[in-house]
């Protein structure tokens, strides 16, 4: 695990364990929590090792969505309990498969990539920054875009999370300030 991704994983692990205990105690079921990781697979060589797409960018942009609707729960082959590192890897796999630097793939087999947030929202933001903010004067600048969510939890379907889940998240899994501190986005 690389430097930034390791810092994020170290941030998430104790907070997720504590939140998970609270969710289990109240018999609340949520989908996979949304945990960032910036190490991507390099040229299909296996393993998520390349953070340079983010660290070497001239402009780092963190875009926020609302919450991770229909974010799948990772399934481990050996039947062991899913850990916070598995959620980080889920994000990295999704990003490696679908993020292409200047746009987000919307024609892959992954149903999340077909989401309007990616095809119109996320890609629209990337295109707007490239065309209107950087323009021709800064066309040689490398921009990296990272998708994040204000709420890290989802119950699935079309419904957002209820107030009590938001309260638990706020109390036990308030991580956005630390994510920003670790990743240091420019925008």
Coordinates of N, CA and C in Angstrom, one line a residue:
X1 N 0.9 -1.2 0.0 CA 0.0 0.0 0.0 C 0.9 1.2 0.0
X2 N 0.6 2.2 -0.8 CA 1.4 3.4 -1.0 C 1.1 4.4 0.1
X3 N 1.9 5.5 0.1 CA 1.9 6.4 1.2 C 0.6 7.1 1.5
X4 N 0.0 7.7 0.5 CA -1.3 8.4 0.7 C -2.4 7.4 1.0
X5 N -2.4 6.3 0.2 CA -3.5 5.3 0.4 C -3.3 4.6 1.8
X6 N -2.1 4.4 2.2 CA -1.9 3.9 3.6 C -2.4 4.8 4.7
X7 N -2.1 6.1 4.5 CA -2.6 7.1 5.4 C -4.1 7.1 5.5
X8 N -4.8 7.0 4.3 CA -6.2 6.9 4.3 C -6.7 5.6 5.0
X9 N -6.1 4.5 4.7 CA -6.5 3.2 5.3 C -6.3 3.3 6.8
X10 N -5.2 3.9 7.3 CA -5.0 4.0 8.7 C -6.0 5.0 9.4
X11 N -6.5 5.9 8.6 CA -7.6 6.8 9.1 C -8.9 6.0 9.2
X12 N -9.2 5.3 8.2 CA -10.5 4.6 8.1 C -10.6 3.5 9.1
X13 N -9.6 2.7 9.3 CA -9.8 1.4 10.0 C -10.4 1.5 11.4
X14 N -9.8 2.4 12.3 CA -10.4 2.4 13.7 C -11.8 3.1 13.6
X15 N -12.0 4.0 12.8 CA -13.3 4.7 12.7 C -14.4 3.7 12.2
X16 N -14.0 3.0 11.1 CA -15.0 2.0 10.6 C -15.3 0.9 11.6
X17 N -14.3 0.4 12.3 CA -14.6 -0.6 13.3 C -15.5 -0.1 14.4
X18 N -15.3 1.1 14.8 CA -16.2 1.7 15.8 C -17.6 1.9 15.3
X19 N -17.7 2.4 14.1 CA -19.0 2.7 13.4 C -19.7 1.3 13.2
X20 N -19.0 0.3 12.7 CA -19.6 -1.0 12.4 C -20.2 -1.6 13.7
X21 N -19.5 -1.4 14.8 CA -20.0 -1.9 16.1 C -21.4 -1.2 16.4
X22 N -21.4 0.1 16.2 CA -22.7 0.8 16.5 C -23.8 0.4 15.5
X23 N -23.5 0.2 14.3 CA -24.5 -0.3 13.3 C -25.0 -1.6 13.6
X24 N -24.1 -2.6 14.0 CA -24.4 -3.9 14.3 C -25.3 -3.9 15.6
X25 N -24.9 -3.1 16.6 CA -25.7 -3.1 17.8 C -27.1 -2.6 17.6
X26 N -27.3 -1.7 16.6 CA -28.6 -1.2 16.3 C -29.3 -2.0 15.2
X27 N -28.7 -3.0 14.7 CA -29.2 -3.9 13.6 C -29.5 -3.1 12.4
X28 N -28.5 -2.2 12.1 CA -28.7 -1.3 10.9 C -27.8 -1.9 9.8
X29 N -28.3 -2.1 8.6 CA -27.6 -2.7 7.5 C -27.3 -1.6 6.5
X30 N -26.1 -1.4 6.1 CA -25.7 -0.5 5.1 C -24.9 -1.2 4.0
X31 N -24.7 -0.5 2.9 CA -23.9 -1.0 1.9 C -22.4 -0.7 2.2
X32 N -21.6 -1.0 1.3 CA -20.2 -0.8 1.5 C -19.9 0.7 1.7
X33 N -19.2 1.0 2.8 CA -18.9 2.4 3.0 C -17.9 3.0 1.9
X34 N -18.0 4.2 1.7 CA -17.2 4.8 0.6 C -15.8 5.3 1.2
X35 N -14.8 4.6 0.9 CA -13.4 4.9 1.4 C -12.5 5.1 0.2
X36 N -11.8 6.3 0.2 CA -10.9 6.6 -0.8 C -9.6 5.9 -0.8
X37 N -9.0 5.8 -2.0 CA -7.6 5.3 -2.2 C -7.2 5.8 -3.5
X38 N -5.9 6.2 -3.6 CA -5.4 6.9 -4.8 C -4.4 6.0 -5.5
X39 N -4.1 4.8 -5.1 CA -3.2 4.0 -5.8 C -3.9 3.2 -6.9
X40 N -3.6 3.4 -8.1 CA -4.3 2.8 -9.2 C -3.4 1.7 -9.8
X41 N -4.1 0.8 -10.5 CA -3.3 -0.3 -11.2 C -2.6 0.3 -12.4
X42 N -1.4 -0.1 -12.6 CA -0.5 0.5 -13.6 C -0.4 -0.4 -14.8
X43 N -1.0 -0.1 -15.9 CA -0.9 -0.9 -17.1 C -1.3 -2.3 -17.0
X44 N -2.3 -2.5 -16.2 CA -2.9 -3.9 -16.0 C -1.8 -4.9 -15.5
X45 N -0.9 -4.4 -14.7 CA 0.2 -5.3 -14.2 C -0.2 -5.9 -12.8
X46 N -1.4 -5.6 -12.3 CA -1.8 -6.1 -11.0 C -1.3 -5.3 -9.9
X47 N -2.1 -5.3 -8.9 CA -1.8 -4.5 -7.7 C -2.0 -3.0 -7.9
X48 N -2.4 -2.3 -6.8 CA -2.7 -0.9 -6.9 C -1.5 -0.2 -6.3
X49 N -0.7 0.3 -7.1 CA 0.6 0.8 -6.7 C 0.9 2.2 -7.1
X50 N 0.2 2.7 -8.1 CA 0.6 4.0 -8.8 C -0.2 5.2 -8.2
X51 N 0.4 6.0 -7.4 CA -0.3 7.2 -6.9 C 0.1 8.5 -7.7
X52 N 1.0 8.3 -8.6 CA 1.6 9.4 -9.3 C 0.5 10.2 -10.1
X53 N -0.5 9.6 -10.6 CA -1.6 10.3 -11.3 C -2.1 11.4 -10.5
X54 N -2.1 11.2 -9.1 CA -2.6 12.2 -8.2 C -1.5 13.1 -7.7
X55 N -0.4 12.5 -7.2 CA 0.7 13.3 -6.6 C 1.4 14.2 -7.6
X56 N 1.5 13.8 -8.8 CA 2.2 14.6 -9.8 C 1.4 15.6 -10.6
X57 N 0.1 15.6 -10.3 CA -0.8 16.5 -11.0 C -0.5 18.0 -10.7
X58 N -0.6 18.8 -11.7 CA -0.5 20.3 -11.5 C -1.7 20.9 -10.7
X59 N -2.8 20.3 -11.0 CA -4.1 20.7 -10.3 C -4.8 19.5 -9.8
X60 N -5.1 19.4 -8.5 CA -5.8 18.3 -7.9 C -7.2 18.8 -7.6
X61 N -8.2 18.1 -8.1 CA -9.6 18.5 -7.9 C -10.4 17.4 -7.2
X62 N -11.0 17.7 -6.1 CA -11.8 16.7 -5.4 C -13.3 17.1 -5.6
X63 N -14.0 16.3 -6.2 CA -15.4 16.5 -6.5 C -16.3 15.8 -5.6
X64 N -17.3 16.4 -5.0 CA -18.1 15.7 -4.0 C -19.5 15.4 -4.6
X65 N -19.9 14.2 -4.4 CA -21.3 13.7 -4.7 C -22.0 13.7 -3.3
X66 N -23.2 13.3 -3.4 CA -24.0 13.2 -2.2 C -23.7 12.0 -1.3
X67 N -24.0 10.8 -1.9 CA -23.8 9.6 -1.1 C -23.6 8.4 -2.1
X68 N -23.0 7.4 -1.7 CA -22.7 6.2 -2.6 C -23.9 5.3 -2.8
X69 N -24.8 5.7 -3.6 CA -26.0 4.8 -3.9 C -25.5 3.6 -4.7
X70 N -25.9 2.4 -4.2 CA -25.6 1.1 -4.9 C -24.1 0.8 -5.0
X71 N -23.4 1.3 -4.0 CA -21.9 0.9 -4.0 C -21.9 -0.5 -3.4
X72 N -21.3 -1.4 -4.2 CA -21.4 -2.9 -3.8 C -20.5 -3.2 -2.6
X73 N -20.9 -4.3 -1.9 CA -20.1 -4.8 -0.8 C -19.1 -5.8 -1.4
X74 N -17.8 -5.6 -1.1 CA -16.8 -6.5 -1.6 C -17.0 -7.9 -1.0
X75 N -16.8 -8.9 -1.8 CA -16.9 -10.3 -1.4 C -15.5 -10.9 -1.4
X76 N -15.1 -11.5 -0.3 CA -13.8 -12.1 -0.1 C -13.9 -13.6 -0.4
X77 N -12.9 -14.0 -1.3 CA -12.9 -15.4 -1.7 C -12.7 -16.4 -0.5
X78 N -12.0 -16.0 0.5 CA -11.7 -16.9 1.6 C -12.8 -16.9 2.7
X79 N -13.8 -16.1 2.5 CA -14.9 -16.0 3.5 C -14.6 -15.2 4.7
X80 N -13.4 -14.6 4.8 CA -13.0 -13.7 6.0 C -13.9 -12.5 6.0
X81 N -13.9 -11.8 7.1 CA -14.6 -10.6 7.3 C -14.0 -9.5 6.5
X82 N -14.9 -8.7 5.9 CA -14.4 -7.5 5.1 C -13.8 -6.5 6.1
X83 N -12.6 -6.0 5.7 CA -11.9 -5.0 6.5 C -12.0 -3.7 5.8
X84 N -11.6 -2.6 6.4 CA -11.6 -1.3 5.8 C -10.7 -1.2 4.6
X85 N -9.6 -2.0 4.6 CA -8.7 -2.0 3.4 C -9.4 -2.5 2.2
X86 N -10.3 -3.5 2.4 CA -11.1 -4.0 1.3 C -11.9 -3.0 0.6
X87 N -12.5 -2.0 1.4 CA -13.3 -1.0 0.9 C -12.4 0.0 0.1
X88 N -11.2 0.3 0.6 CA -10.3 1.2 -0.1 C -9.9 0.5 -1.5
X89 N -9.7 -0.8 -1.5 CA -9.3 -1.5 -2.7 C -10.5 -1.5 -3.7
X90 N -11.7 -1.6 -3.2 CA -12.9 -1.5 -4.0 C -12.9 -0.2 -4.8
X91 N -12.6 0.9 -4.1 CA -12.6 2.2 -4.8 C -11.5 2.3 -5.8
X92 N -10.3 1.8 -5.4 CA -9.2 1.8 -6.4 C -9.4 1.0 -7.6
X93 N -10.1 -0.2 -7.4 CA -10.4 -1.0 -8.6 C -11.3 -0.3 -9.5
X94 N -12.4 0.3 -8.9 CA -13.4 1.0 -9.7 C -12.7 2.1 -10.5
X95 N -11.9 2.9 -9.8 CA -11.2 4.0 -10.4 C -10.2 3.6 -11.5
X96 N -9.5 2.5 -11.2 CA -8.5 2.0 -12.2 C -9.2 1.5 -13.5
X97 N -10.4 0.9 -13.3 CA -11.1 0.4 -14.5 C -11.8 1.5 -15.3
X98 N -12.2 2.6 -14.6 CA -13.1 3.6 -15.3 C -12.6 5.0 -15.5
X99 N -11.6 5.4 -14.6 CA -11.1 6.8 -14.8 C -10.0 6.8 -15.8
X100 N -10.1 7.7 -16.8 CA -9.1 7.7 -17.9 C -8.4 9.1 -17.9
X101 N -8.3 9.7 -16.8 CA -7.5 11.0 -16.8 C -8.3 12.2 -17.1
X102 N -8.8 12.3 -18.4 CA -9.5 13.5 -18.8 C -11.0 13.2 -18.8
X103 N -11.4 12.0 -18.6 CA -12.9 11.7 -18.6 C -13.1 10.4 -17.8
X104 N -14.3 10.1 -17.5 CA -14.7 8.9 -16.8 C -15.4 8.0 -17.7
X105 N -15.0 6.8 -17.9 CA -15.6 5.8 -18.8 C -17.1 5.7 -18.5
X106 N -17.9 5.8 -19.5 CA -19.4 5.5 -19.2 C -19.9 4.4 -20.1
X107 N -19.0 3.7 -20.7 CA -19.5 2.6 -21.6 C -18.9 1.2 -21.1
X108 N -18.4 1.2 -19.9 CA -17.8 -0.1 -19.4 C -19.0 -1.0 -18.9
X109 N -18.6 -2.2 -18.5 CA -19.6 -3.1 -18.0 C -20.1 -2.8 -16.6
X110 N -19.4 -1.9 -15.9 CA -19.7 -1.5 -14.5 C -20.9 -0.6 -14.5
X111 N -22.0 -1.1 -13.8 CA -23.2 -0.3 -13.8 C -23.0 1.1 -13.1
X112 N -22.1 1.2 -12.2 CA -21.9 2.5 -11.6 C -21.3 3.5 -12.6
X113 N -20.6 3.1 -13.6 CA -20.0 4.0 -14.6 C -21.1 4.5 -15.5
X114 N -22.2 3.9 -15.6 CA -23.3 4.3 -16.4 C -24.2 5.4 -15.7
X115 N -23.9 5.6 -14.5 CA -24.7 6.5 -13.7 C -24.6 8.0 -14.2
X116 N -25.7 8.7 -14.2 CA -25.7 10.1 -14.7 C -24.7 11.0 -14.0
X117 N -24.4 10.6 -12.7 CA -23.4 11.4 -12.0 C -22.0 11.4 -12.8
X118 N -21.7 10.2 -13.3 CA -20.4 10.1 -14.0 C -20.5 10.7 -15.4
X119 N -21.5 10.2 -16.2 CA -21.6 10.6 -17.6 C -21.9 12.1 -17.8
X120 N -22.7 12.7 -17.0 CA -23.0 14.1 -17.2 C -22.3 15.0 -16.1
X121 N -22.4 14.6 -14.9 CA -21.9 15.4 -13.8 C -20.4 15.5 -13.7
X122 N -19.8 14.3 -13.5 CA -18.4 14.2 -13.3 C -17.6 14.5 -14.6
X123 N -18.0 13.9 -15.7 CA -17.4 14.2 -16.9 C -17.6 15.7 -17.4
X124 N -18.8 16.2 -17.0 CA -19.1 17.6 -17.3 C -18.2 18.6 -16.6
X125 N -17.9 18.3 -15.3 CA -17.0 19.1 -14.5 C -15.6 19.0 -15.1
X126 N -15.2 17.8 -15.4 CA -13.8 17.7 -15.9 C -13.7 18.4 -17.3
X127 N -14.7 18.3 -18.1 CA -14.6 19.0 -19.4 C -14.6 20.5 -19.2
X128 N -15.5 21.0 -18.3 CA -15.6 22.4 -18.0 C -14.3 23.0 -17.5
X129 N -13.6 22.3 -16.6 CA -12.3 22.8 -16.1 C -11.3 22.8 -17.2
X130 N -11.3 21.8 -18.0 CA -10.3 21.7 -19.1 C -10.6 22.9 -20.1
X131 N -11.8 23.0 -20.5 CA -12.1 24.0 -21.5 C -12.1 25.5 -21.1
X132 N -12.7 25.7 -19.9 CA -13.0 27.1 -19.5 C -12.0 27.6 -18.4
X133 N -11.5 26.7 -17.6 CA -10.6 27.2 -16.5 C -9.2 27.2 -17.0
X134 N -8.7 26.1 -17.6 CA -7.4 25.9 -18.1 C -7.2 26.6 -19.5
X135 N -8.2 26.3 -20.3 CA -8.2 26.8 -21.7 C -6.9 26.5 -22.4
X136 N -6.6 27.3 -23.4 CA -5.5 27.0 -24.3 C -4.2 27.4 -23.5
X137 N -4.3 28.5 -22.7 CA -3.1 29.0 -22.0 C -2.4 27.9 -21.1
X138 N -3.2 27.1 -20.5 CA -2.7 26.1 -19.6 C -3.0 24.7 -20.0
X139 N -3.1 24.5 -21.3 CA -3.5 23.2 -21.8 C -2.5 22.1 -21.5
X140 N -1.3 22.5 -21.2 CA -0.3 21.5 -20.9 C -0.3 21.0 -19.5
X141 N -1.1 21.6 -18.7 CA -1.2 21.2 -17.2 C -1.9 19.9 -17.0
X142 N -1.4 19.1 -16.1 CA -2.0 17.9 -15.8 C -3.0 18.0 -14.7
X143 N -4.2 17.6 -14.9 CA -5.3 17.8 -13.9 C -5.7 16.4 -13.4
X144 N -5.8 16.2 -12.1 CA -6.3 14.9 -11.6 C -7.6 15.2 -10.9
X145 N -8.6 14.3 -11.1 CA -9.9 14.5 -10.5 C -10.2 13.3 -9.6
X146 N -10.6 13.6 -8.4 CA -11.0 12.5 -7.4 C -12.4 12.7 -7.0
X147 N -13.2 11.7 -7.1 CA -14.6 11.7 -6.7 C -14.7 11.3 -5.2
X148 N -15.4 12.0 -4.5 CA -15.7 11.7 -3.1 C -17.1 11.9 -2.8
X149 N -17.6 11.6 -1.6 CA -19.0 11.7 -1.2 C -19.1 12.4 0.1
X150 N -20.1 13.3 0.3 CA -20.3 13.9 1.6 C -20.7 12.9 2.6
X151 N -21.6 12.0 2.3 CA -21.9 10.9 3.1 C -21.2 9.7 2.6
X152 N -20.7 8.9 3.5 CA -19.9 7.7 3.2 C -20.7 6.4 3.2
X153 N -22.0 6.6 3.6 CA -22.9 5.4 3.8 C -24.1 5.4 2.9
X154 N -24.6 4.3 2.6 CA -25.8 4.1 1.8 C -26.5 2.8 2.2
X155 N -27.8 2.9 2.1 CA -28.6 1.7 2.4 C -29.0 0.9 1.1
X156 N -28.7 1.5 0.0 CA -29.0 0.9 -1.3 C -30.3 1.4 -1.9
X157 N -30.6 0.9 -3.1 CA -31.8 1.4 -3.8 C -31.7 2.8 -4.1
X158 N -32.8 3.5 -4.2 CA -32.9 4.9 -4.6 C -33.0 5.8 -3.4
X159 N -33.1 5.2 -2.2 CA -33.3 6.0 -1.0 C -31.9 6.3 -0.4
X160 N -31.8 7.5 0.1 CA -30.7 7.9 0.9 C -30.7 7.4 2.3
X161 N -29.7 7.7 3.1 CA -29.7 7.2 4.4 C -30.6 8.1 5.3
X162 N -31.1 7.5 6.4 CA -32.0 8.2 7.3 C -31.2 9.0 8.2
X163 N -31.9 9.8 9.0 CA -31.2 10.8 9.9 C -30.4 10.0 11.0
X164 N -30.9 8.9 11.5 CA -30.1 8.2 12.5 C -28.8 7.7 12.0
X165 N -28.8 7.2 10.7 CA -27.5 6.8 10.1 C -26.6 7.9 9.9
X166 N -27.1 9.1 9.5 CA -26.3 10.3 9.3 C -25.6 10.7 10.7
X167 N -26.4 10.6 11.7 CA -25.9 10.9 13.1 C -24.8 10.0 13.5
X168 N -25.0 8.7 13.3 CA -23.9 7.7 13.6 C -22.7 8.0 12.8
X169 N -22.9 8.3 11.5 CA -21.7 8.6 10.6 C -21.0 9.8 11.1
X170 N -21.8 10.8 11.5 CA -21.2 12.1 11.9 C -20.4 11.9 13.2
X171 N -20.9 11.0 14.1 CA -20.2 10.8 15.4 C -19.0 9.9 15.3
X172 N -19.1 8.8 14.4 CA -18.1 7.8 14.4 C -17.2 7.8 13.1
X173 N -17.7 8.4 12.1 CA -17.0 8.3 10.8 C -16.9 9.6 10.1
X174 N -16.6 10.7 10.8 CA -16.4 12.0 10.2 C -15.0 12.1 9.8
X175 N -14.7 11.8 8.5 CA -13.4 11.7 8.0 C -13.0 12.7 6.9
X176 N -13.9 13.4 6.4 CA -13.7 14.3 5.2 C -12.5 15.3 5.5
X177 N -12.5 16.0 6.7 CA -11.4 16.9 7.0 C -10.1 16.3 6.9
X178 N -10.0 15.0 7.4 CA -8.7 14.3 7.4 C -8.4 13.9 6.0
X179 N -9.4 13.5 5.2 CA -9.1 13.1 3.8 C -8.5 14.3 3.0
X180 N -9.1 15.4 3.3 CA -8.6 16.7 2.6 C -7.2 17.0 3.1
X181 N -6.9 16.8 4.4 CA -5.6 17.1 4.9 C -4.5 16.1 4.3
X182 N -4.9 14.9 4.1 CA -4.0 13.8 3.6 C -3.8 14.1 2.1
X183 N -4.8 14.3 1.4 CA -4.8 14.3 -0.1 C -4.4 15.7 -0.7
X184 N -4.7 16.7 0.1 CA -4.3 18.1 -0.3 C -4.8 18.5 -1.7
X185 N -6.1 18.4 -1.9 CA -6.6 18.8 -3.2 C -6.5 20.4 -3.3
X186 N -6.3 20.9 -4.6 CA -6.2 22.3 -4.8 C -7.6 22.9 -4.8
X187 N -8.6 22.1 -5.3 CA -10.0 22.6 -5.5 C -10.9 21.5 -5.0

